[in-house]
Amino acid sequence: MIWTCRNDRQHPFICAWDDHESANDAWREGSETHDPALHGSWSDRVNAATQAYHEWLPIRTPDAADLRRIWRHFAFGDLAELFMLETRLFGRDPPARTLLNLGQTEDTARTMLGFEQEQWLAARLAGNPARWRVYGNQTMFAQLHVLNTLGLISGGIPGNPDQWDGYAANRNRIFDQWAANGLRNNIVLSGDIHSSWAAELTRFPGNPATYSPLNGRGSVGAEFVCSAVTSGTAPELDPIADVVRLLNTHIKYVELRSHGYVLLDLTPQRAQGEFWLVDTVDTPVFSERFGAAFATPDANDQGGSHNPLRAVAQASEPRADAPLLAPDVAGDLARLPRPQVDTPERSRAPVQ
C-alpha cells in the first residue's frame, strides 16, 4: 500500500480491468468459475464489480449508464495515441476451451471486443496521424502456438484460447485495419499471464512467404507482455521458455519466473520496451534489476514496411527534465510536532 500511494502521488494512472476484478476468464455472460447456483446472478456480480472499480480506481467514467464501456483513447501530441481496450465484460464471446471447438476461433461472427468497440477502433485508426499507436489491452495479442501448421487455425494450435488466439477472426480484422490504413508502428501492451514476453506482430508468423523471424520482414508492430507485480508467477515452467520460442519464432523473449513491470520508452525514432524485475515481493525490502530490453525502429526508417524487434543491451537514459518527486504530504504531516492543547481538568469519581 505504501508503494501504491507513492506511485499515485508521482504518476498519472490510466487503468483498465482484466478478469479477476469479476471472475476468472470472464466473458460477456459468464466466467469459467462462475456458477449461478452457487454465486448468484452473473449480471449482479458484474454490476457490483464494475461499480467498485469505478469508485476505487483512478478512472474517468466514459459512460455512467454502462460501466463496462471503458474503452477510450489518449493523444500524446503527434508522437503517440494510446487506445485503452475492454476485452472482458462488454463484448467477448465465450472462449473455445476444447480441441473439438477450436475451429470457432476462425468464426467471423465471434468477437472479443464486441462489434461496437470494433467499429470505434476502426474509426480511430482510419487516417490516424500518430507516429506510434499503443494499445492497452488485457491479454496477449501475439500468437502463442503449441503446433505450427500452415492453413489451419491461423497457422497453428493455440496454447491459450482465453487470449487473442481464441478470437483469431477478431484479431485478423485488426490486422485488416492496419493493412487498409497502411499502419505500422503498432505497440501492444498486455498482461494477464503473470510473465514477461516480447514479440513481433504479424498475421501468420509460421508462413515464411509473409514473415521472416530473422529480419522481422512482415512484422507491423511489437508486443510487450508485462509480468505480475505481486501475484504468483510460474517459475516451474521457466525451463520451457526456450521451447516456446522455438515453436514461436516471432516471440523474442520469455521470462516466466520473475515479478516486475514494463517501461515503454517512445521517441520519434524507436519504441523500446524494458523489463524491470524484482528479487522478492515477500518483504518491503527488495532489489530491482534490468532484465531485458527490446526496441523496434520507426517503420518509416525501414522503407515503411516492417517493425523488426531487436534486443538492446542497456536501458533508456533517464529524462534530464524529469519532474521532481511529489511531496510526501501525509508523511510530512505525520512528522510535524503535535500541538499541546490545554484542556481544563475535569473531576471524576475514582474507579472502584
mmCIF file of C-alpha atoms in Angstrom:
data_model
loop_
_atom_site.group_PDB
_atom_site.id
_atom_site.type_symbol
_atom_site.label_atom_id
_atom_site.label_comp_id
_atom_site.label_asym_id
_atom_site.label_seq_id
_atom_site.Cartn_x
_atom_site.Cartn_y
_atom_site.Cartn_z
ATOM 1 C CA MET A 1 0.000 0.000 0.000
ATOM 2 C CA ILE A 2 2.877 2.405 0.772
ATOM 3 C CA TRP A 3 4.402 1.919 -2.681
ATOM 4 C CA THR A 4 0.986 2.276 -4.335
ATOM 5 C CA CYS A 5 0.450 5.599 -2.578
ATOM 6 C CA ARG A 6 3.884 6.792 -3.685
ATOM 7 C CA ASN A 7 3.119 5.840 -7.272
ATOM 8 C CA ASP A 8 -0.218 7.635 -7.131
ATOM 9 C CA ARG A 9 1.487 10.799 -5.907
ATOM 10 C CA GLN A 10 4.085 10.753 -8.661
ATOM 11 C CA HIS A 11 2.387 9.382 -11.782
ATOM 12 C CA PRO A 12 -0.975 9.614 -13.537
ATOM 13 C CA PHE A 13 -2.691 6.242 -13.848
ATOM 14 C CA ILE A 14 -4.691 5.039 -16.867
ATOM 15 C CA CYS A 15 -6.456 1.933 -15.650
ATOM 16 C CA ALA A 16 -8.346 -0.998 -17.143
ATOM 17 C CA TRP A 17 -9.569 -4.200 -15.569
ATOM 18 C CA ASP A 18 -8.959 -7.787 -16.619
ATOM 19 C CA ASP A 19 -10.867 -10.823 -15.338
ATOM 20 C CA HIS A 20 -10.146 -11.130 -11.613
ATOM 21 C CA GLU A 21 -11.991 -7.946 -10.764
ATOM 22 C CA SER A 22 -15.067 -10.076 -11.500
ATOM 23 C CA ALA A 23 -14.162 -13.790 -12.018
ATOM 24 C CA ASN A 24 -11.507 -15.908 -13.714
ATOM 25 C CA ASP A 25 -11.572 -15.937 -17.532
ATOM 26 C CA ALA A 26 -14.642 -13.711 -17.591
ATOM 27 C CA TRP A 27 -16.634 -13.113 -20.762
ATOM 28 C CA ARG A 28 -19.803 -11.213 -21.647
ATOM 29 C CA GLU A 29 -22.296 -13.589 -19.985
ATOM 30 C CA GLY A 30 -20.258 -15.618 -17.544
ATOM 31 C CA SER A 31 -16.946 -16.994 -16.392
ATOM 32 C CA GLU A 32 -15.022 -20.223 -16.179
ATOM 33 C CA THR A 33 -15.559 -20.247 -12.417
ATOM 34 C CA HIS A 34 -18.966 -18.581 -12.022
ATOM 35 C CA ASP A 35 -21.778 -20.973 -11.078
ATOM 36 C CA PRO A 36 -25.157 -19.191 -10.828
ATOM 37 C CA ALA A 37 -26.402 -21.849 -8.417
ATOM 38 C CA LEU A 38 -23.564 -21.014 -6.033
ATOM 39 C CA HIS A 39 -22.688 -17.414 -6.843
ATOM 40 C CA GLY A 40 -25.986 -15.913 -7.941
ATOM 41 C CA SER A 41 -26.655 -13.730 -10.964
ATOM 42 C CA TRP A 42 -23.724 -13.001 -13.269
ATOM 43 C CA SER A 43 -25.101 -9.561 -14.092
ATOM 44 C CA ASP A 44 -25.325 -8.731 -10.368
ATOM 45 C CA ARG A 45 -21.727 -9.832 -9.907
ATOM 46 C CA VAL A 46 -20.500 -7.762 -12.858
ATOM 47 C CA ASN A 47 -22.506 -4.723 -11.804
ATOM 48 C CA ALA A 48 -21.028 -4.873 -8.302
ATOM 49 C CA ALA A 49 -17.507 -5.413 -9.630
ATOM 50 C CA THR A 50 -17.615 -2.561 -12.132
ATOM 51 C CA GLN A 51 -19.211 -0.204 -9.616
ATOM 52 C CA ALA A 52 -16.464 -0.939 -7.087
ATOM 53 C CA TYR A 53 -13.827 -0.440 -9.784
ATOM 54 C CA HIS A 54 -15.151 2.971 -10.798
ATOM 55 C CA GLU A 55 -15.470 4.034 -7.165
ATOM 56 C CA TRP A 56 -11.991 2.985 -6.047
ATOM 57 C CA LEU A 57 -9.703 3.244 -9.078
ATOM 58 C CA PRO A 58 -8.498 6.460 -10.773
ATOM 59 C CA ILE A 59 -10.647 6.250 -13.896
ATOM 60 C CA ARG A 60 -12.893 8.783 -15.569
ATOM 61 C CA THR A 61 -16.168 7.039 -16.338
ATOM 62 C CA PRO A 62 -16.854 7.313 -20.092
ATOM 63 C CA ASP A 63 -20.476 6.135 -19.810
ATOM 64 C CA ALA A 64 -22.273 6.249 -16.464
ATOM 65 C CA ALA A 65 -25.197 4.334 -17.984
ATOM 66 C CA ASP A 66 -22.998 1.284 -18.684
ATOM 67 C CA LEU A 67 -19.912 0.968 -16.522
ATOM 68 C CA ARG A 68 -18.498 -1.811 -18.718
ATOM 69 C CA ARG A 69 -17.833 0.654 -21.551
ATOM 70 C CA ILE A 70 -14.358 1.805 -20.534
ATOM 71 C CA TRP A 71 -12.652 1.875 -23.942
ATOM 72 C CA ARG A 72 -11.127 5.278 -24.639
ATOM 73 C CA HIS A 73 -8.122 6.943 -26.264
ATOM 74 C CA PHE A 74 -5.426 9.453 -25.335
ATOM 75 C CA ALA A 75 -3.291 11.546 -27.693
ATOM 76 C CA PHE A 76 0.314 12.426 -26.811
ATOM 77 C CA GLY A 77 0.877 15.130 -29.397
ATOM 78 C CA ASP A 78 1.807 13.650 -32.761
ATOM 79 C CA LEU A 79 4.140 11.101 -31.142
ATOM 80 C CA ALA A 80 1.625 8.513 -29.969
ATOM 81 C CA GLU A 81 -2.015 7.676 -29.489
ATOM 82 C CA LEU A 82 -2.977 5.278 -26.716
ATOM 83 C CA PHE A 83 -6.060 3.110 -27.152
ATOM 84 C CA MET A 84 -7.347 1.531 -23.946
ATOM 85 C CA LEU A 85 -9.427 -1.500 -24.884
ATOM 86 C CA GLU A 86 -12.006 -3.530 -22.960
ATOM 87 C CA THR A 87 -11.818 -7.219 -23.887
ATOM 88 C CA ARG A 88 -13.612 -8.916 -20.986
ATOM 89 C CA LEU A 89 -17.092 -7.853 -19.996
ATOM 90 C CA PHE A 90 -18.725 -5.874 -22.787
ATOM 91 C CA GLY A 91 -18.494 -7.896 -25.987
ATOM 92 C CA ARG A 92 -16.355 -11.026 -25.505
ATOM 93 C CA ASP A 93 -17.905 -14.270 -26.707
ATOM 94 C CA PRO A 94 -17.249 -17.458 -24.683
ATOM 95 C CA PRO A 95 -13.783 -18.928 -25.221
ATOM 96 C CA ALA A 96 -13.228 -22.109 -27.231
ATOM 97 C CA ARG A 97 -11.912 -24.345 -24.474
ATOM 98 C CA THR A 98 -11.520 -27.761 -26.109
ATOM 99 C CA LEU A 99 -9.842 -29.169 -29.203
ATOM 100 C CA LEU A 100 -13.291 -30.030 -30.558
ATOM 101 C CA ASN A 101 -14.340 -26.382 -30.831
ATOM 102 C CA LEU A 102 -11.032 -24.717 -31.712
ATOM 103 C CA GLY A 103 -12.461 -24.079 -35.170
ATOM 104 C CA GLN A 104 -14.621 -21.405 -33.535
ATOM 105 C CA THR A 105 -11.561 -19.174 -33.377
ATOM 106 C CA GLU A 106 -11.925 -18.580 -37.134
ATOM 107 C CA ASP A 107 -15.663 -17.830 -36.928
ATOM 108 C CA THR A 108 -16.091 -14.258 -38.179
ATOM 109 C CA ALA A 109 -19.272 -13.912 -36.108
ATOM 110 C CA ARG A 110 -17.235 -14.197 -32.914
ATOM 111 C CA THR A 111 -15.708 -11.167 -31.259
ATOM 112 C CA MET A 112 -13.508 -10.283 -28.334
ATOM 113 C CA LEU A 113 -14.078 -6.537 -28.350
ATOM 114 C CA GLY A 114 -17.742 -6.518 -29.295
ATOM 115 C CA PHE A 115 -18.700 -5.110 -32.665
ATOM 116 C CA GLU A 116 -19.481 -1.645 -31.293
ATOM 117 C CA GLN A 117 -15.972 -1.322 -29.870
ATOM 118 C CA GLU A 118 -14.506 -2.777 -33.063
ATOM 119 C CA GLN A 119 -16.225 -0.032 -35.070
ATOM 120 C CA TRP A 120 -14.953 2.619 -32.661
ATOM 121 C CA LEU A 121 -11.381 1.354 -33.042
ATOM 122 C CA ALA A 122 -11.668 1.163 -36.834
ATOM 123 C CA ALA A 123 -12.865 4.776 -36.949
ATOM 124 C CA ARG A 124 -9.954 5.921 -34.766
ATOM 125 C CA LEU A 125 -7.432 4.067 -36.945
ATOM 126 C CA ALA A 126 -8.686 5.491 -40.236
ATOM 127 C CA GLY A 127 -6.161 8.143 -41.241
ATOM 128 C CA ASN A 128 -4.550 8.068 -37.802
ATOM 129 C CA PRO A 129 -1.677 10.598 -37.821
ATOM 130 C CA ALA A 130 0.289 9.429 -34.758
ATOM 131 C CA ARG A 131 3.836 8.148 -35.173
ATOM 132 C CA TRP A 132 3.113 5.270 -32.765
ATOM 133 C CA ARG A 133 -0.174 3.585 -31.906
ATOM 134 C CA VAL A 134 -0.165 1.958 -28.467
ATOM 135 C CA TYR A 135 -2.894 -0.464 -27.414
ATOM 136 C CA GLY A 136 -3.506 -1.086 -23.714
ATOM 137 C CA ASN A 137 -5.168 -4.463 -23.625
ATOM 138 C CA GLN A 138 -5.814 -7.305 -21.218
ATOM 139 C CA THR A 139 -4.456 -10.480 -22.866
ATOM 140 C CA MET A 140 -1.606 -11.489 -25.166
ATOM 141 C CA PHE A 141 -2.254 -10.397 -28.757
ATOM 142 C CA ALA A 142 0.576 -12.275 -30.485
ATOM 143 C CA GLN A 143 0.100 -15.909 -31.424
ATOM 144 C CA LEU A 144 1.225 -18.483 -28.849
ATOM 145 C CA HIS A 145 1.069 -21.834 -30.599
ATOM 146 C CA VAL A 146 1.867 -25.320 -29.398
ATOM 147 C CA LEU A 147 1.967 -26.525 -33.018
ATOM 148 C CA ASN A 148 2.506 -24.559 -36.240
ATOM 149 C CA THR A 149 0.519 -25.724 -39.253
ATOM 150 C CA LEU A 150 0.028 -23.645 -42.383
ATOM 151 C CA GLY A 151 -3.591 -23.104 -43.326
ATOM 152 C CA LEU A 152 -5.012 -24.464 -40.066
ATOM 153 C CA ILE A 153 -6.444 -22.238 -37.334
ATOM 154 C CA SER A 154 -4.443 -19.176 -38.338
ATOM 155 C CA GLY A 155 -1.314 -21.259 -38.759
ATOM 156 C CA GLY A 156 -1.246 -23.240 -35.508
ATOM 157 C CA ILE A 157 -2.911 -24.780 -32.454
ATOM 158 C CA PRO A 158 -3.349 -22.087 -29.771
ATOM 159 C CA GLY A 159 -1.897 -22.732 -26.359
ATOM 160 C CA ASN A 160 -4.381 -20.500 -24.521
ATOM 161 C CA PRO A 161 -7.794 -19.806 -26.115
ATOM 162 C CA ASP A 162 -8.540 -17.174 -23.454
ATOM 163 C CA GLN A 163 -6.027 -14.940 -25.251
ATOM 164 C CA TRP A 164 -6.473 -13.382 -28.698
ATOM 165 C CA ASP A 165 -5.602 -16.797 -30.151
ATOM 166 C CA GLY A 166 -9.108 -17.855 -29.169
ATOM 167 C CA TYR A 167 -10.562 -14.970 -31.196
ATOM 168 C CA ALA A 168 -8.378 -15.107 -34.289
ATOM 169 C CA ALA A 169 -11.089 -13.716 -36.577
ATOM 170 C CA ASN A 170 -11.347 -10.567 -34.457
ATOM 171 C CA ARG A 171 -7.557 -10.260 -34.397
ATOM 172 C CA ASN A 172 -7.455 -10.639 -38.182
ATOM 173 C CA ARG A 173 -9.939 -7.785 -38.536
ATOM 174 C CA ILE A 174 -7.491 -5.577 -36.635
ATOM 175 C CA PHE A 175 -4.667 -6.709 -38.926
ATOM 176 C CA ASP A 176 -7.002 -5.844 -41.841
ATOM 177 C CA GLN A 177 -7.490 -2.320 -40.470
ATOM 178 C CA TRP A 178 -3.765 -1.841 -40.057
ATOM 179 C CA ALA A 179 -3.193 -3.010 -43.631
ATOM 180 C CA ALA A 180 -6.041 -0.949 -45.107
ATOM 181 C CA ASN A 181 -4.687 2.218 -43.494
ATOM 182 C CA GLY A 182 -1.023 1.420 -44.153
ATOM 183 C CA LEU A 183 -0.333 1.438 -40.417
ATOM 184 C CA ARG A 184 2.906 0.118 -38.968
ATOM 185 C CA ASN A 185 4.398 1.150 -35.624
ATOM 186 C CA ASN A 186 1.721 -0.661 -33.600
ATOM 187 C CA ILE A 187 2.704 -1.377 -29.992
ATOM 188 C CA VAL A 188 0.503 -3.691 -27.917
ATOM 189 C CA LEU A 189 0.822 -3.739 -24.120
ATOM 190 C CA SER A 190 -0.661 -6.758 -22.368
ATOM 191 C CA GLY A 191 -0.752 -8.630 -19.077
ATOM 192 C CA ASP A 192 -2.903 -11.434 -17.639
ATOM 193 C CA ILE A 193 -0.424 -14.334 -17.723
ATOM 194 C CA HIS A 194 1.934 -13.203 -14.907
ATOM 195 C CA SER A 195 5.069 -13.433 -17.034
ATOM 196 C CA SER A 196 7.217 -11.336 -19.381
ATOM 197 C CA TRP A 197 7.130 -11.632 -23.188
ATOM 198 C CA ALA A 198 8.260 -9.648 -26.242
ATOM 199 C CA ALA A 199 7.073 -10.480 -29.759
ATOM 200 C CA GLU A 200 6.900 -9.195 -33.305
ATOM 201 C CA LEU A 201 3.345 -8.784 -34.586
ATOM 202 C CA THR A 202 2.431 -10.432 -37.871
ATOM 203 C CA ARG A 203 -0.725 -12.118 -39.127
ATOM 204 C CA PHE A 204 0.786 -15.537 -39.931
ATOM 205 C CA PRO A 205 4.097 -15.959 -38.083
ATOM 206 C CA GLY A 206 4.529 -19.524 -39.333
ATOM 207 C CA ASN A 207 4.316 -18.588 -43.014
ATOM 208 C CA PRO A 208 7.788 -17.851 -44.467
ATOM 209 C CA ALA A 209 6.196 -16.236 -47.519
ATOM 210 C CA THR A 210 4.834 -13.365 -45.422
ATOM 211 C CA TYR A 211 7.133 -13.187 -42.387
ATOM 212 C CA SER A 212 10.801 -13.709 -41.608
ATOM 213 C CA PRO A 213 11.856 -14.139 -37.971
ATOM 214 C CA LEU A 214 15.452 -13.431 -38.994
ATOM 215 C CA ASN A 215 14.970 -9.803 -40.031
ATOM 216 C CA GLY A 216 11.399 -9.028 -38.974
ATOM 217 C CA ARG A 217 10.132 -8.709 -42.546
ATOM 218 C CA GLY A 218 6.336 -8.713 -42.440
ATOM 219 C CA SER A 219 6.022 -7.501 -38.852
ATOM 220 C CA VAL A 220 3.769 -4.476 -38.351
ATOM 221 C CA GLY A 221 4.483 -3.807 -34.696
ATOM 222 C CA ALA A 222 5.589 -5.286 -31.408
ATOM 223 C CA GLU A 223 4.033 -6.542 -28.210
ATOM 224 C CA PHE A 224 5.315 -6.317 -24.654
ATOM 225 C CA VAL A 225 3.566 -8.530 -22.094
ATOM 226 C CA CYS A 226 4.084 -7.415 -18.511
ATOM 227 C CA SER A 227 4.599 -9.763 -15.579
ATOM 228 C CA ALA A 228 2.644 -9.551 -12.337
ATOM 229 C CA VAL A 229 3.622 -7.006 -9.725
ATOM 230 C CA THR A 230 2.756 -9.263 -6.757
ATOM 231 C CA SER A 231 0.539 -12.135 -7.987
ATOM 232 C CA GLY A 232 2.014 -15.591 -8.420
ATOM 233 C CA THR A 233 4.339 -16.412 -11.322
ATOM 234 C CA ALA A 234 5.276 -19.810 -12.779
ATOM 235 C CA PRO A 235 8.962 -20.473 -12.028
ATOM 236 C CA GLU A 236 8.433 -24.202 -12.510
ATOM 237 C CA LEU A 237 7.669 -23.520 -16.188
ATOM 238 C CA ASP A 238 10.759 -21.396 -16.806
ATOM 239 C CA PRO A 239 12.713 -24.341 -18.325
ATOM 240 C CA ILE A 240 10.257 -24.478 -21.260
ATOM 241 C CA ALA A 241 10.862 -20.846 -22.280
ATOM 242 C CA ASP A 242 13.354 -21.852 -24.969
ATOM 243 C CA VAL A 243 10.908 -24.436 -26.355
ATOM 244 C CA VAL A 244 8.183 -21.792 -26.537
ATOM 245 C CA ARG A 245 10.448 -19.513 -28.579
ATOM 246 C CA LEU A 246 11.494 -22.395 -30.811
ATOM 247 C CA LEU A 247 7.849 -23.130 -31.675
ATOM 248 C CA ASN A 248 7.000 -19.421 -31.992
ATOM 249 C CA THR A 249 9.896 -17.702 -33.733
ATOM 250 C CA HIS A 250 8.155 -14.305 -33.689
ATOM 251 C CA ILE A 251 8.443 -14.389 -29.875
ATOM 252 C CA LYS A 252 11.804 -12.910 -28.918
ATOM 253 C CA TYR A 253 11.705 -13.022 -25.118
ATOM 254 C CA VAL A 254 10.037 -15.220 -22.491
ATOM 255 C CA GLU A 255 10.637 -14.956 -18.740
ATOM 256 C CA LEU A 256 8.244 -16.976 -16.569
ATOM 257 C CA ARG A 257 9.849 -16.675 -13.150
ATOM 258 C CA SER A 258 10.089 -13.072 -12.009
ATOM 259 C CA HIS A 259 7.744 -10.344 -10.852
ATOM 260 C CA GLY A 260 8.165 -6.906 -12.335
ATOM 261 C CA TYR A 261 6.898 -4.329 -14.790
ATOM 262 C CA VAL A 262 7.448 -2.962 -18.291
ATOM 263 C CA LEU A 263 8.719 0.529 -19.032
ATOM 264 C CA LEU A 264 7.855 1.735 -22.542
ATOM 265 C CA ASP A 265 10.090 4.494 -23.900
ATOM 266 C CA LEU A 266 8.938 6.210 -27.114
ATOM 267 C CA THR A 267 10.859 8.580 -29.348
ATOM 268 C CA PRO A 268 10.163 9.536 -32.968
ATOM 269 C CA GLN A 269 12.921 7.115 -33.971
ATOM 270 C CA ARG A 270 12.038 3.988 -31.980
ATOM 271 C CA ALA A 271 9.836 2.283 -29.408
ATOM 272 C CA GLN A 272 11.686 0.471 -26.621
ATOM 273 C CA GLY A 273 10.145 -1.881 -24.067
ATOM 274 C CA GLU A 274 12.169 -2.612 -20.943
ATOM 275 C CA PHE A 275 11.548 -5.440 -18.490
ATOM 276 C CA TRP A 276 12.394 -4.485 -14.910
ATOM 277 C CA LEU A 277 12.364 -7.384 -12.449
ATOM 278 C CA VAL A 278 12.473 -7.650 -8.653
ATOM 279 C CA ASP A 279 14.025 -10.354 -6.496
ATOM 280 C CA THR A 280 11.182 -10.671 -3.985
ATOM 281 C CA VAL A 281 7.669 -9.439 -3.264
ATOM 282 C CA ASP A 282 7.534 -11.012 0.186
ATOM 283 C CA THR A 283 9.159 -8.147 2.090
ATOM 284 C CA PRO A 284 9.202 -4.344 1.793
ATOM 285 C CA VAL A 285 12.957 -4.566 1.173
ATOM 286 C CA PHE A 286 13.788 -5.701 -2.352
ATOM 287 C CA SER A 287 16.228 -5.122 -5.176
ATOM 288 C CA GLU A 288 15.340 -4.246 -8.743
ATOM 289 C CA ARG A 289 17.289 -5.294 -11.807
ATOM 290 C CA PHE A 290 17.206 -4.584 -15.507
ATOM 291 C CA GLY A 291 16.038 -7.828 -17.112
ATOM 292 C CA ALA A 292 15.991 -7.150 -20.840
ATOM 293 C CA ALA A 293 15.014 -4.541 -23.414
ATOM 294 C CA PHE A 294 13.810 -4.722 -26.998
ATOM 295 C CA ALA A 295 13.375 -1.903 -29.492
ATOM 296 C CA THR A 296 11.712 -1.538 -32.866
ATOM 297 C CA PRO A 297 12.576 1.363 -35.186
ATOM 298 C CA ASP A 298 10.088 3.668 -36.819
ATOM 299 C CA ALA A 299 8.900 1.654 -39.830
ATOM 300 C CA ASN A 300 9.282 4.745 -41.994
ATOM 301 C CA ASP A 301 13.025 4.337 -41.486
ATOM 302 C CA GLN A 302 12.681 0.739 -42.718
ATOM 303 C CA GLY A 303 11.082 1.694 -46.012
ATOM 304 C CA GLY A 304 7.673 1.857 -44.360
ATOM 305 C CA SER A 305 7.326 -1.906 -44.449
ATOM 306 C CA HIS A 306 8.139 -3.598 -41.165
ATOM 307 C CA ASN A 307 8.950 -3.320 -37.457
ATOM 308 C CA PRO A 308 11.780 -5.702 -36.546
ATOM 309 C CA LEU A 309 12.288 -6.216 -32.822
ATOM 310 C CA ARG A 310 15.879 -6.259 -31.625
ATOM 311 C CA ALA A 311 17.468 -6.836 -28.227
ATOM 312 C CA VAL A 312 19.023 -3.761 -26.614
ATOM 313 C CA ALA A 313 21.839 -4.089 -24.100
ATOM 314 C CA GLN A 314 21.033 -1.061 -21.971
ATOM 315 C CA ALA A 315 18.006 0.645 -20.548
ATOM 316 C CA SER A 316 16.923 4.010 -21.894
ATOM 317 C CA GLU A 317 18.554 7.081 -20.409
ATOM 318 C CA PRO A 318 16.598 8.806 -17.632
ATOM 319 C CA ARG A 319 14.998 12.068 -18.655
ATOM 320 C CA ALA A 320 17.130 15.086 -17.903
ATOM 321 C CA ASP A 321 13.966 17.127 -17.312
ATOM 322 C CA ALA A 322 12.183 14.540 -15.160
ATOM 323 C CA PRO A 323 9.821 16.187 -12.654
ATOM 324 C CA LEU A 324 10.813 16.302 -9.015
ATOM 325 C CA LEU A 325 9.360 13.704 -6.711
ATOM 326 C CA ALA A 326 5.963 14.670 -5.396
ATOM 327 C CA PRO A 327 5.980 15.825 -1.769
ATOM 328 C CA ASP A 328 5.116 13.247 0.857
ATOM 329 C CA VAL A 329 2.324 15.365 2.302
ATOM 330 C CA ALA A 330 0.906 12.676 4.556
ATOM 331 C CA GLY A 331 4.369 11.785 5.864
ATOM 332 C CA ASP A 332 5.267 15.434 6.407
ATOM 333 C CA LEU A 333 2.084 16.000 8.387
ATOM 334 C CA ALA A 334 2.707 12.900 10.468
ATOM 335 C CA ARG A 335 6.202 14.134 11.332
ATOM 336 C CA LEU A 336 5.042 17.569 12.499
ATOM 337 C CA PRO A 337 5.151 18.084 16.263
ATOM 338 C CA ARG A 338 1.773 17.634 17.814
ATOM 339 C CA PRO A 339 0.382 20.871 19.273
ATOM 340 C CA GLN A 340 -0.074 20.977 23.027
ATOM 341 C CA VAL A 341 -3.696 21.710 23.781
ATOM 342 C CA ASP A 342 -4.574 22.938 27.234
ATOM 343 C CA THR A 343 -7.764 21.293 28.453
ATOM 344 C CA PRO A 344 -9.466 22.086 31.719
ATOM 345 C CA GLU A 345 -9.118 19.414 34.322
ATOM 346 C CA ARG A 346 -12.283 17.523 34.942
ATOM 347 C CA SER A 347 -13.022 15.872 38.198
ATOM 348 C CA ARG A 348 -14.276 12.359 38.170
ATOM 349 C CA ALA A 349 -15.070 9.817 40.750
ATOM 350 C CA PRO A 350 -12.284 7.370 41.489
ATOM 351 C CA VAL A 351 -12.594 3.992 39.912
ATOM 352 C CA GLN A 352 -13.665 1.425 42.483
#
